[in-house]
Coordinates of C-alpha atoms and ligand atoms in Angstrom, one line a residue:
M1027 CA 80.6 52.6 71.6
S1028 CA 83.9 51.0 71.4
N1029 CA 85.7 54.3 70.9
S1030 CA 84.2 56.4 73.3
P1031 CA 86.4 58.7 75.7
K1032 CA 86.6 56.4 78.8
F1033 CA 85.4 59.1 82.0
I1034 CA 86.0 58.6 86.0
F1035 CA 83.8 60.5 87.5
V1036 CA 84.3 61.6 90.9
T1037 CA 81.3 63.2 93.0
G1038 CA 81.4 64.4 96.8
G1039 CA 78.6 63.6 99.3
V1040 CA 78.4 64.8 102.9
M1041 CA 79.9 67.6 103.5
S1042 CA 82.8 69.5 101.5
G1043 CA 86.2 69.3 102.9
L1044 CA 87.1 65.6 102.8
G1045 CA 90.0 65.2 100.0
K1046 CA 88.1 64.5 96.7
G1047 CA 90.6 66.7 95.1
I1048 CA 93.8 64.1 96.9
V1049 CA 91.5 61.3 96.0
T1050 CA 90.8 62.5 91.9
S1051 CA 94.4 63.3 92.0
S1052 CA 95.5 59.9 93.4
I1053 CA 93.4 57.9 91.0
A1054 CA 94.7 59.5 87.8
K1055 CA 98.6 59.1 89.4
L1056 CA 97.7 55.8 89.4
L1057 CA 96.5 55.7 86.0
Q1058 CA 99.7 57.5 85.0
V1059 CA 102.2 54.9 85.9
C1060 CA 100.5 52.1 84.8
G1061 CA 101.5 53.7 81.5
L1062 CA 98.3 55.4 80.4
R1063 CA 97.0 58.6 79.1
V1064 CA 95.3 60.2 81.8
S1065 CA 94.3 63.8 82.9
C1066 CA 91.7 65.3 85.2
V1067 CA 88.8 67.8 84.9
K1068 CA 87.4 69.9 88.1
I1069 CA 83.8 70.6 87.6
D1070 CA 83.3 74.0 89.9
P1071 CA 79.2 74.8 89.7
Y1072 CA 79.3 78.0 91.1
L1073 CA 78.0 80.9 88.9
N1074 CA 81.5 82.8 88.7
F1075 CA 83.0 82.6 85.3
D1076 CA 86.2 81.7 87.1
A1077 CA 87.6 81.9 90.3
G1078 CA 90.1 84.9 90.0
T1079 CA 86.8 87.3 91.4
M1080 CA 86.9 84.9 94.8
N1081 CA 88.1 85.8 97.7
P1082 CA 90.7 83.8 98.8
L1083 CA 89.5 83.6 102.7
T1084 CA 86.4 81.6 101.5
H1085 CA 87.4 79.7 98.6
G1086 CA 91.0 79.0 98.8
E1087 CA 93.8 80.1 96.6
V1088 CA 93.6 81.2 93.2
F1089 CA 95.9 78.8 90.9
V1090 CA 97.3 80.2 87.4
T1091 CA 97.8 77.7 84.7
D1092 CA 100.1 78.5 81.8
D1093 CA 97.8 79.8 79.6
G1094 CA 96.6 82.2 82.5
G1095 CA 93.6 80.8 83.5
E1096 CA 92.6 82.0 87.3
C1097 CA 91.4 78.3 88.5
D1098 CA 89.9 76.3 91.7
M1099 CA 92.9 75.3 93.7
D1100 CA 92.4 71.6 92.7
I1101 CA 93.9 72.3 89.2
G1102 CA 97.1 72.8 91.4
N1103 CA 96.7 69.5 93.0
Y1104 CA 96.7 68.1 89.5
E1105 CA 99.5 69.4 88.3
R1106 CA 101.9 68.2 91.5
F1107 CA 100.9 64.9 91.2
L1108 CA 100.9 64.2 87.7
N1109 CA 103.2 66.6 86.9
T1110 CA 101.9 68.6 84.5
S1111 CA 100.9 71.4 83.0
L1112 CA 97.0 72.1 82.3
S1113 CA 95.0 74.1 80.6
S1114 CA 92.2 76.6 82.0
R1115 CA 89.7 74.5 79.8
H1116 CA 90.5 72.0 82.5
N1117 CA 88.4 73.9 85.2
L1118 CA 84.6 73.9 84.2
T1119 CA 82.5 76.2 85.5
A1120 CA 78.5 76.9 86.0
G1121 CA 79.4 80.5 84.7
R1122 CA 81.3 79.6 81.7
I1123 CA 78.9 76.5 80.3
F1124 CA 75.4 79.1 80.7
S1125 CA 77.2 81.9 78.8
N1126 CA 78.5 79.9 76.3
V1127 CA 75.0 78.4 75.8
L1128 CA 73.3 82.4 76.2
K1129 CA 76.0 83.3 73.5
L1130 CA 75.0 80.5 71.1
E1131 CA 71.1 81.5 71.5
R1132 CA 71.8 85.3 71.2
E1133 CA 74.0 84.6 67.9
G1134 CA 70.5 82.3 66.9
K1135 CA 72.1 79.0 66.9
Y1136 CA 69.4 77.7 68.2
L1137 CA 66.7 79.3 66.3
G1138 CA 63.3 78.5 67.4
Q1139 CA 64.1 76.2 70.7
C1140 CA 63.0 76.9 73.8
V1141 CA 66.8 76.7 75.5
Q1142 CA 66.8 74.4 78.3
I1143 CA 69.0 73.0 81.2
I1144 CA 68.5 69.4 79.8
P1145 CA 69.6 69.4 76.7
H1146 CA 71.0 72.6 76.0
I1147 CA 73.4 73.2 79.2
T1148 CA 74.0 69.1 79.4
D1149 CA 74.7 69.2 76.3
A1150 CA 77.1 72.1 77.1
I1151 CA 78.9 70.3 79.5
K1152 CA 79.2 66.6 77.8
Y1153 CA 80.7 68.6 74.7
E1154 CA 83.5 70.2 77.2
L1155 CA 84.7 67.0 78.5
R1156 CA 84.3 64.8 75.6
N1157 CA 86.2 67.6 73.5
I1158 CA 89.1 67.8 76.2
S1159 CA 89.6 63.8 76.1
R1160 CA 89.2 63.5 72.3
N1161 CA 92.1 66.9 71.7
E1162 CA 93.8 65.9 74.2
K1163 CA 93.9 61.8 73.0
L1164 CA 93.1 60.7 76.3
D1165 CA 92.3 57.0 78.0
V1166 CA 91.3 58.4 80.4
L1167 CA 89.5 61.3 81.7
V1168 CA 89.2 62.1 85.6
V1169 CA 86.4 64.7 86.3
E1170 CA 85.7 65.5 90.2
C1171 CA 82.6 66.9 90.6
G1172 CA 82.6 70.3 93.2
G1173 CA 80.1 70.4 95.8
T1174 CA 78.4 68.0 97.5
V1175 CA 75.3 66.4 95.7
G1176 CA 72.2 67.4 97.0
D1177 CA 73.5 71.3 95.9
I1178 CA 70.9 73.0 93.5
E1179 CA 74.4 74.3 91.9
S1180 CA 75.6 71.0 90.7
L1181 CA 72.5 69.1 89.1
P1182 CA 72.8 70.3 85.7
F1183 CA 76.1 68.7 86.1
L1184 CA 75.4 65.4 87.5
E1185 CA 72.7 64.8 85.2
A1186 CA 75.5 65.4 82.4
L1187 CA 78.0 62.8 84.1
R1188 CA 74.4 60.4 84.0
Q1189 CA 73.8 61.1 80.5
I1190 CA 77.6 60.3 79.7
E1191 CA 77.2 56.6 81.6
L1192 CA 73.4 56.0 79.4
E1193 CA 75.5 57.1 75.8
D1194 CA 79.0 56.1 76.0
G1195 CA 77.8 52.6 78.2
S1196 CA 78.7 51.5 81.6
S1197 CA 82.4 50.4 80.5
N1198 CA 83.1 53.9 79.7
T1199 CA 82.2 55.3 82.6
C1200 CA 82.8 54.6 86.4
F1201 CA 81.4 56.5 89.0
V1202 CA 84.0 57.2 92.5
H1203 CA 81.9 59.0 95.4
V1204 CA 83.9 60.2 98.5
T1205 CA 81.9 60.1 101.2
L1206 CA 82.7 60.3 105.5
A1207 CA 82.3 57.5 108.3
P1208 CA 83.3 60.0 111.3
V1209 CA 83.5 58.8 114.5
L1210 CA 81.5 60.3 117.1
D1211 CA 81.7 58.2 120.8
A1212 CA 84.8 57.1 122.9
V1213 CA 84.2 53.8 122.2
G1214 CA 85.2 54.9 118.2
E1215 CA 82.4 53.0 116.6
Q1216 CA 82.4 54.3 112.7
K1217 CA 79.0 55.4 111.3
T1218 CA 77.9 54.9 108.3
K1219 CA 74.9 56.6 108.1
P1220 CA 76.0 59.6 106.4
T1221 CA 77.4 57.2 103.3
Q1222 CA 73.8 55.9 103.2
H1223 CA 72.5 58.8 103.3
S1224 CA 74.4 60.1 100.5
V1225 CA 74.5 57.3 98.4
Q1226 CA 71.1 57.4 98.6
E1227 CA 70.9 61.2 97.4
L1228 CA 73.1 60.1 94.5
R1229 CA 70.8 57.5 93.5
R1230 CA 67.8 59.6 93.5
I1231 CA 69.2 61.7 90.7
G1232 CA 69.8 58.3 89.1
I1233 CA 73.8 57.5 89.4
Q1234 CA 74.8 54.2 91.4
P1235 CA 78.4 54.8 92.0
N1236 CA 80.9 52.1 92.0
I1237 CA 83.0 53.1 94.3
L1238 CA 83.2 54.4 97.5
A1239 CA 86.2 56.6 99.1
V1240 CA 85.2 57.0 102.5
R1241 CA 87.2 59.2 104.5
C1242 CA 87.9 58.3 108.0
K1243 CA 90.8 59.0 110.7
T1244 CA 91.6 55.8 111.1
P1245 CA 91.6 52.7 108.6
L1246 CA 88.1 51.0 107.7
T1247 CA 87.2 48.2 109.6
K1248 CA 86.0 44.9 108.2
E1249 CA 82.4 45.7 109.6
T1250 CA 82.0 49.0 108.7
I1251 CA 83.1 48.2 105.1
R1252 CA 80.2 45.2 105.4
K1253 CA 77.8 47.4 106.6
I1254 CA 78.4 50.1 103.9
S1255 CA 78.4 47.6 101.0
L1256 CA 75.2 46.2 101.8
F1257 CA 73.9 49.3 102.0
A1258 CA 75.6 51.1 99.0
S1259 CA 74.8 48.1 97.0
I1260 CA 78.2 47.7 96.4
P1261 CA 80.8 45.3 97.0
T1262 CA 82.9 45.3 99.5
D1263 CA 86.3 45.4 97.4
C1264 CA 84.6 48.9 95.9
V1265 CA 84.8 50.1 99.4
M1266 CA 87.9 52.1 99.7
S1267 CA 88.6 53.2 103.7
S1268 CA 90.5 57.3 103.1
H1269 CA 91.9 57.7 106.5
D1270 CA 94.2 60.2 107.4
A1271 CA 97.7 59.9 106.0
A1272 CA 100.9 61.5 107.3
S1273 CA 101.9 63.3 103.9
I1274 CA 98.7 63.8 101.0
Y1275 CA 101.2 61.8 98.3
S1276 CA 100.9 59.0 100.1
V1277 CA 97.4 59.1 99.2
P1278 CA 97.9 57.3 96.0
E1279 CA 99.8 54.0 97.6
M1280 CA 96.9 53.6 100.6
L1281 CA 94.2 53.2 97.5
F1282 CA 96.7 51.1 95.3
K1283 CA 97.4 48.7 98.2
Q1284 CA 93.4 48.5 98.5
G1285 CA 93.0 47.5 94.8
I1286 CA 91.6 50.7 94.0
V1287 CA 93.7 50.1 89.9
N1288 CA 91.8 46.4 89.5
V1289 CA 88.6 47.9 90.5
I1290 CA 88.8 50.7 88.0
S1291 CA 90.3 48.1 85.2
R1292 CA 87.4 45.7 86.0
N1293 CA 84.8 48.7 85.2
L1294 CA 86.2 50.0 82.5
D1295 CA 87.9 47.4 80.9
L1296 CA 91.4 48.2 81.0
K1297 CA 94.8 46.1 81.1
A1298 CA 96.5 48.1 83.6
K1299 CA 99.5 47.2 85.4
P1300 CA 100.9 50.2 87.9
K1301 CA 104.9 50.6 88.2
I1302 CA 104.6 52.6 91.0
T1303 CA 108.2 52.2 92.6
K1304 CA 109.1 55.8 91.3
W1305 CA 106.4 58.0 92.7
N1306 CA 106.2 56.0 96.3
K1307 CA 110.1 57.0 96.7
I1308 CA 108.7 60.8 96.0
A1309 CA 106.5 60.1 98.1
N1310 CA 108.4 58.6 101.5
S1311 CA 110.7 61.4 100.6
F1312 CA 108.1 63.1 103.3
L1313 CA 107.8 61.0 105.2
D1314 CA 111.5 60.3 105.7
T1315 CA 112.8 63.5 107.3
N1316 CA 115.2 64.2 110.0
G1317 CA 115.1 67.8 111.6
I1318 CA 112.6 70.7 111.2
V1319 CA 113.0 73.4 109.4
K1320 CA 110.6 76.7 111.2
I1321 CA 109.6 79.3 108.9
A1322 CA 106.7 82.4 109.3
I1323 CA 104.9 83.3 106.8
V1324 CA 103.8 86.3 107.3
G1325 CA 100.4 87.7 104.9
K1326 CA 97.1 88.5 104.6
Y1327 CA 94.9 85.4 104.0
V1328 CA 96.7 83.5 106.8
D1329 CA 93.4 82.6 108.5
L1330 CA 92.7 79.7 105.8
K1331 CA 95.8 77.9 104.8
D1332 CA 94.3 76.7 101.7
S1333 CA 95.2 80.4 100.5
Y1334 CA 98.5 79.7 100.1
V1335 CA 98.1 75.8 99.1
S1336 CA 100.7 75.6 96.1
V1337 CA 103.3 78.1 98.7
V1338 CA 102.9 75.6 101.2
Q1339 CA 103.6 72.5 98.8
A1340 CA 106.3 74.4 97.2
L1341 CA 107.5 74.5 100.3
L1342 CA 106.9 70.7 101.5
H1343 CA 108.9 69.9 98.3
A1344 CA 111.8 71.6 98.6
G1345 CA 112.0 70.4 102.5
A1346 CA 111.7 66.6 101.4
K1347 CA 114.7 67.2 99.2
F1348 CA 116.5 68.1 101.9
G1349 CA 115.1 65.6 104.2
K1350 CA 113.5 68.3 106.8
E1351 CA 110.2 68.2 108.0
I1352 CA 108.6 72.2 107.1
I1353 CA 107.1 73.8 110.2
I1354 CA 104.9 76.6 109.3
E1355 CA 104.0 79.8 111.9
W1356 CA 101.2 81.5 110.0
I1357 CA 101.4 85.5 110.8
D1358 CA 98.5 88.2 110.0
S1359 CA 100.8 90.7 109.0
E1360 CA 98.6 93.1 111.0
R1361 CA 99.7 92.0 113.7
F1362 CA 103.1 93.6 112.5
E1363 CA 101.2 97.0 112.3
I1364 CA 102.1 99.9 114.4
K1365 CA 99.0 101.0 115.5
S1366 CA 99.5 104.2 118.0
Q1367 CA 102.0 107.1 117.8
N1368 CA 102.9 105.3 121.3
D1369 CA 104.6 102.7 119.9
S1370 CA 107.9 104.1 119.1
E1371 CA 109.0 103.1 115.8
K1372 CA 112.4 101.8 117.3
E1373 CA 110.9 99.7 119.2
S1374 CA 108.2 97.8 117.2
G1375 CA 110.6 96.9 115.2
K1376 CA 112.4 95.6 117.7
L1377 CA 109.3 93.9 118.8
I1378 CA 108.8 92.2 115.5
A1379 CA 112.6 91.2 115.0
D1380 CA 112.8 89.7 117.9
Q1381 CA 109.6 87.4 117.5
L1382 CA 111.4 86.8 113.7
K1383 CA 114.5 85.8 114.6
Q1384 CA 113.2 82.2 116.0
F1385 CA 112.8 81.3 112.5
S1386 CA 115.0 79.8 109.6
G1387 CA 113.7 81.9 107.1
I1388 CA 110.8 84.1 106.6
L1389 CA 108.2 83.8 103.2
V1390 CA 105.9 86.5 102.3
P1391 CA 103.7 85.5 99.6
G1392 CA 101.2 87.3 97.2
G1393 CA 98.2 89.5 98.6
F1394 CA 96.3 92.6 97.4
G1395 CA 95.1 95.9 99.1
S1396 CA 96.5 98.0 101.9
R1397 CA 95.4 96.0 104.8
G1398 CA 98.0 95.0 106.6
S1399 CA 100.6 96.0 104.3
E1400 CA 102.7 98.1 106.3
G1401 CA 103.0 94.9 108.6
I1402 CA 104.2 93.2 105.7
I1403 CA 106.7 96.4 105.1
N1404 CA 108.1 95.5 108.6
T1405 CA 108.4 92.1 108.3
C1406 CA 110.8 92.6 104.9
Q1407 CA 112.5 95.0 107.1
A1408 CA 113.3 92.7 109.7
A1409 CA 114.4 90.3 107.8
R1410 CA 116.3 92.1 105.9
S1411 CA 118.4 94.3 108.9
N1412 CA 118.8 90.9 111.0
N1413 CA 120.1 88.6 108.5
I1414 CA 117.3 86.3 108.2
P1415 CA 116.8 84.5 105.1
F1416 CA 113.9 86.1 102.9
L1417 CA 111.5 85.3 100.2
G1418 CA 109.3 87.5 98.4
I1419 CA 106.4 86.8 96.4
C1420 CA 104.4 89.1 94.1
F1421 CA 102.9 91.2 96.8
G1422 CA 106.2 90.3 98.4
F1423 CA 108.5 91.6 96.3
Q1424 CA 106.8 94.5 95.6
L1425 CA 106.7 95.4 99.5
A1426 CA 110.3 94.4 99.7
I1427 CA 111.0 97.4 97.3
V1428 CA 109.0 99.5 99.4
E1429 CA 110.6 99.4 102.7
F1430 CA 114.5 99.4 101.0
A1431 CA 113.6 102.6 99.4
R1432 CA 111.9 103.6 102.5
N1433 CA 114.7 102.8 105.0
V1434 CA 117.8 102.5 103.3
C1435 CA 117.6 104.9 100.0
E1436 CA 115.3 107.2 103.1
I1437 CA 112.4 108.2 100.8
K1438 CA 110.3 108.2 103.4
S1439 CA 107.0 108.8 101.6
A1440 CA 108.0 105.3 99.2
S1441 CA 104.9 103.7 98.1
S1442 CA 103.0 101.1 95.8
T1443 CA 99.9 103.4 94.6
E1444 CA 98.1 99.8 95.5
L1445 CA 98.3 101.4 98.7
D1446 CA 98.7 105.0 98.5
P1447 CA 97.4 105.9 95.1
E1448 CA 98.5 109.9 96.1
T1449 CA 102.1 109.2 97.1
K1450 CA 105.0 111.5 95.7
N1451 CA 107.2 108.5 95.1
P1452 CA 105.2 105.7 93.5
V1453 CA 108.6 103.1 93.7
V1454 CA 105.5 100.6 92.3
L1455 CA 102.6 101.5 90.4
Y1456 CA 100.0 100.1 88.2
M1457 CA 101.2 98.9 84.5
P1458 CA 100.1 101.4 82.1
E1459 CA 98.3 98.6 80.3
Q1460 CA 96.4 97.8 83.1
L1461 CA 94.9 101.9 83.2
D1462 CA 92.5 101.5 80.9
I1463 CA 91.1 98.2 82.2
K1464 CA 87.4 98.9 83.6
V1465 CA 86.4 95.1 84.2
L1466 CA 88.1 93.3 87.1
G1467 CA 87.2 89.7 85.8
G1468 CA 90.0 87.9 84.0
T1469 CA 92.2 91.5 82.9
M1470 CA 95.3 91.3 85.3
R1471 CA 98.6 90.3 84.3
L1472 CA 98.2 86.4 83.4
G1473 CA 99.9 83.1 82.8
L1474 CA 103.0 82.4 81.8
H1475 CA 105.8 84.8 80.5
D1476 CA 109.4 84.8 79.2
I1477 CA 112.3 86.3 82.3
F1478 CA 115.4 86.5 81.0
L1479 CA 117.9 86.6 84.1
K1480 CA 121.4 88.6 84.5
P1481 CA 124.8 86.4 84.1
D1482 CA 126.5 87.2 87.4
S1483 CA 123.4 87.3 89.8
N1484 CA 122.1 85.0 92.3
A1485 CA 119.2 84.2 90.0
F1486 CA 121.3 82.7 87.2
Q1487 CA 122.9 80.2 89.8
I1488 CA 119.0 79.5 91.3
Y1489 CA 118.2 79.1 88.3
G1490 CA 121.0 77.7 86.2
R1491 CA 120.0 78.9 82.8
K1492 CA 119.1 82.5 81.2
K1493 CA 115.4 82.2 80.5
I1494 CA 113.2 80.9 82.9
Q1495 CA 109.1 81.0 82.0
K1496 CA 107.1 81.5 84.8
R1497 CA 103.3 82.1 85.2
H1498 CA 102.0 85.9 87.0
R1499 CA 98.8 87.4 88.5
H1500 CA 99.5 90.9 89.2
R1501 CA 98.3 94.6 88.3
Y1502 CA 101.2 96.6 89.6
E1503 CA 104.9 96.0 89.0
F1504 CA 108.4 97.9 90.0
N1505 CA 109.0 101.8 89.0
Q1506 CA 112.1 101.6 87.1
D1507 CA 112.3 105.2 87.1
Y1508 CA 114.2 104.3 91.0
L1509 CA 116.3 101.6 89.5
D1510 CA 119.3 103.3 89.6
L1511 CA 119.2 104.8 93.3
L1512 CA 117.8 101.2 94.5
E1513 CA 121.0 99.4 93.1
K1514 CA 123.6 101.6 94.1
R1515 CA 122.1 101.1 97.9
G1516 CA 122.9 97.7 97.2
M1517 CA 119.3 96.1 96.2
K1518 CA 119.9 93.8 92.3
F1519 CA 117.6 93.9 90.0
T1520 CA 119.0 90.3 88.2
G1521 CA 115.7 89.7 86.0
S1522 CA 113.7 90.9 83.7
S1523 CA 110.3 90.2 81.1
D1524 CA 108.5 91.8 77.9
D1525 CA 112.1 93.5 76.2
G1526 CA 113.0 94.9 80.2
R1527 CA 110.2 96.6 80.6
R1528 CA 109.3 94.8 83.7
I1529 CA 111.3 93.9 86.5
E1530 CA 110.7 90.6 87.9
V1531 CA 113.3 89.3 90.3
L1532 CA 115.4 91.3 93.8
E1533 CA 118.3 90.2 95.4
I1534 CA 120.8 91.5 98.0
P1535 CA 123.7 90.0 97.1
T1536 CA 125.4 90.8 100.8
H1537 CA 122.3 89.2 102.5
R1538 CA 122.3 86.2 103.5
F1539 CA 119.9 85.1 101.2
Y1540 CA 117.4 88.1 100.5
F1541 CA 115.3 86.9 97.1
A1542 CA 112.1 88.1 95.7
I1543 CA 110.4 87.4 92.6
Q1544 CA 107.2 88.9 90.8
F1545 CA 105.8 85.8 89.6
H1546 CA 104.4 82.9 91.1
G1547 CA 107.4 80.2 91.2
E1548 CA 104.9 78.2 93.9
F1549 CA 102.7 77.2 90.5
Q1550 CA 105.4 74.5 89.1
S1551 CA 106.7 73.3 92.1
R1552 CA 106.6 69.5 91.9
P1553 CA 107.1 67.0 94.5
G1554 CA 110.3 65.5 93.9
L1555 CA 111.3 68.7 91.8
P1556 CA 110.6 71.7 93.8
E1557 CA 110.7 75.5 91.9
P1558 CA 114.2 76.3 92.4
A1559 CA 113.6 79.9 94.4
F1560 CA 111.7 77.7 97.2
E1561 CA 114.7 75.0 96.6
S1562 CA 117.6 77.6 97.4
F1563 CA 115.1 79.4 100.3
V1564 CA 115.0 76.6 102.0
K1565 CA 118.7 75.5 101.6
A1566 CA 119.8 78.7 102.9
C1567 CA 117.6 77.9 105.8
I1568 CA 119.2 75.3 106.4
T1569 CA 122.5 76.5 106.6
Ligands
LIG2253 N1 98.4 93.2 94.3 C1 99.4 93.6 93.5 C2 99.3 93.3 92.1 O1 98.2 93.2 91.7 C3 100.0 91.6 94.0 C4 99.6 90.6 93.6 C5 99.4 88.9 93.9 O2 100.3 88.9 95.1 N2 99.1 88.9 93.1 O3 100.3 93.8 91.5

């Protein structure tokens, strides 16, 4: 039993959006700075195989891992806090577990048995978690269970976690439950009832939490802690206040100060001494800023900020490096579409430019489909012709090409076949490998690919080397039949992959900063180590 892997299980109560992912990442970070080998897993109890086919507006960003997994956005938090790259196995969905079990059933592996949630599904869950811990030789695996306790979908997962405690012993498992203490009235009393009920719900399924992390606006009062401790039956030093923080990167220190490392060490029988100074220096760089930089993000999924979390974080990482606070203005690209014949193109162009000129920089992130795309093309034009620093990512890269072809190379009908399948001038088109693909899940060009940069380019200056490795998620690409024409007019293509078959980087050298990438640099940006394209973009916005 003593050789069993050690697990911390993070569950959520009351409602979603309490920062469970940040608590999970912070706990993992604190153990990492103790010198332990730590990693995180996100359980998503939904039936989708992965997050790839989900709408970012309801579910948040699809985070892409090195191995091409289309994952829940919490994987991005883990990577950023731990400064590591995780494989797609670290996102465990009910869809994947069920399909594994059903495949085995068809193969006859359970011959003669009635295949059930307990033990077959729960065994498959336990197997996955233990396997990750064993393969990566981890001291501690922190497992976050998505959803809220009481959801039907999460029951098999919580049952599996309960069984791990039973089988491996309580010195190998520690349950952290994240809840909420709302304040409703003017008196400002922190209400404990939602936490009480949520702990009861957890106990009903056989789990007694060891630690509570209670989300609240202001620090939990002594009285609130005492009350929660009594009703939840856990010692007062195990009730952590998870109050609003100026930066997510300050949460490890917040929990550390309340003694969470000691409590976890006590529970898991660990000898842990954190060396947190280096991390705190990075965390503090997000707070010690002088001056602001206003950046407009013009995109399709701007109604839910979580749709572009990694882009936002990458900008913040870059801002912190230069001691600047980044203020983001979200603009729905549909606002920049020319709606009727009465809107003369010239006037609309001027109006758009007038609105965008107030920003130090413009960023166009990824996106899919035609809605709002003309507004993005107009945005690219405004940034280009007004010399406003511009960073385009994936869809932003592709539409910057369409804009340049239309307005500089005077190919009026230029488009992407994603927007107009019949276009006479497909400057962006379906990648040939994609043509035979019939199913949509997991079939884009995904994950890490080598990219080679041209020596005398801004790209080379930015990355400081010839070869880089970046993550991808796309089906369309630049049509190189138009390369010579566009280059003649001043757009340079300075990075390529797959032996030159795919163009990955564009720039306009005569512009202050006009840079676009087919890959998603944002997924590899880290606090203290901003991704170079974002760093250079923010630098250009400041100077
Ligand atoms: N829709 C484009 C493509 O599939 C861009 C994708 C993206 O921005 N991630 O190629």
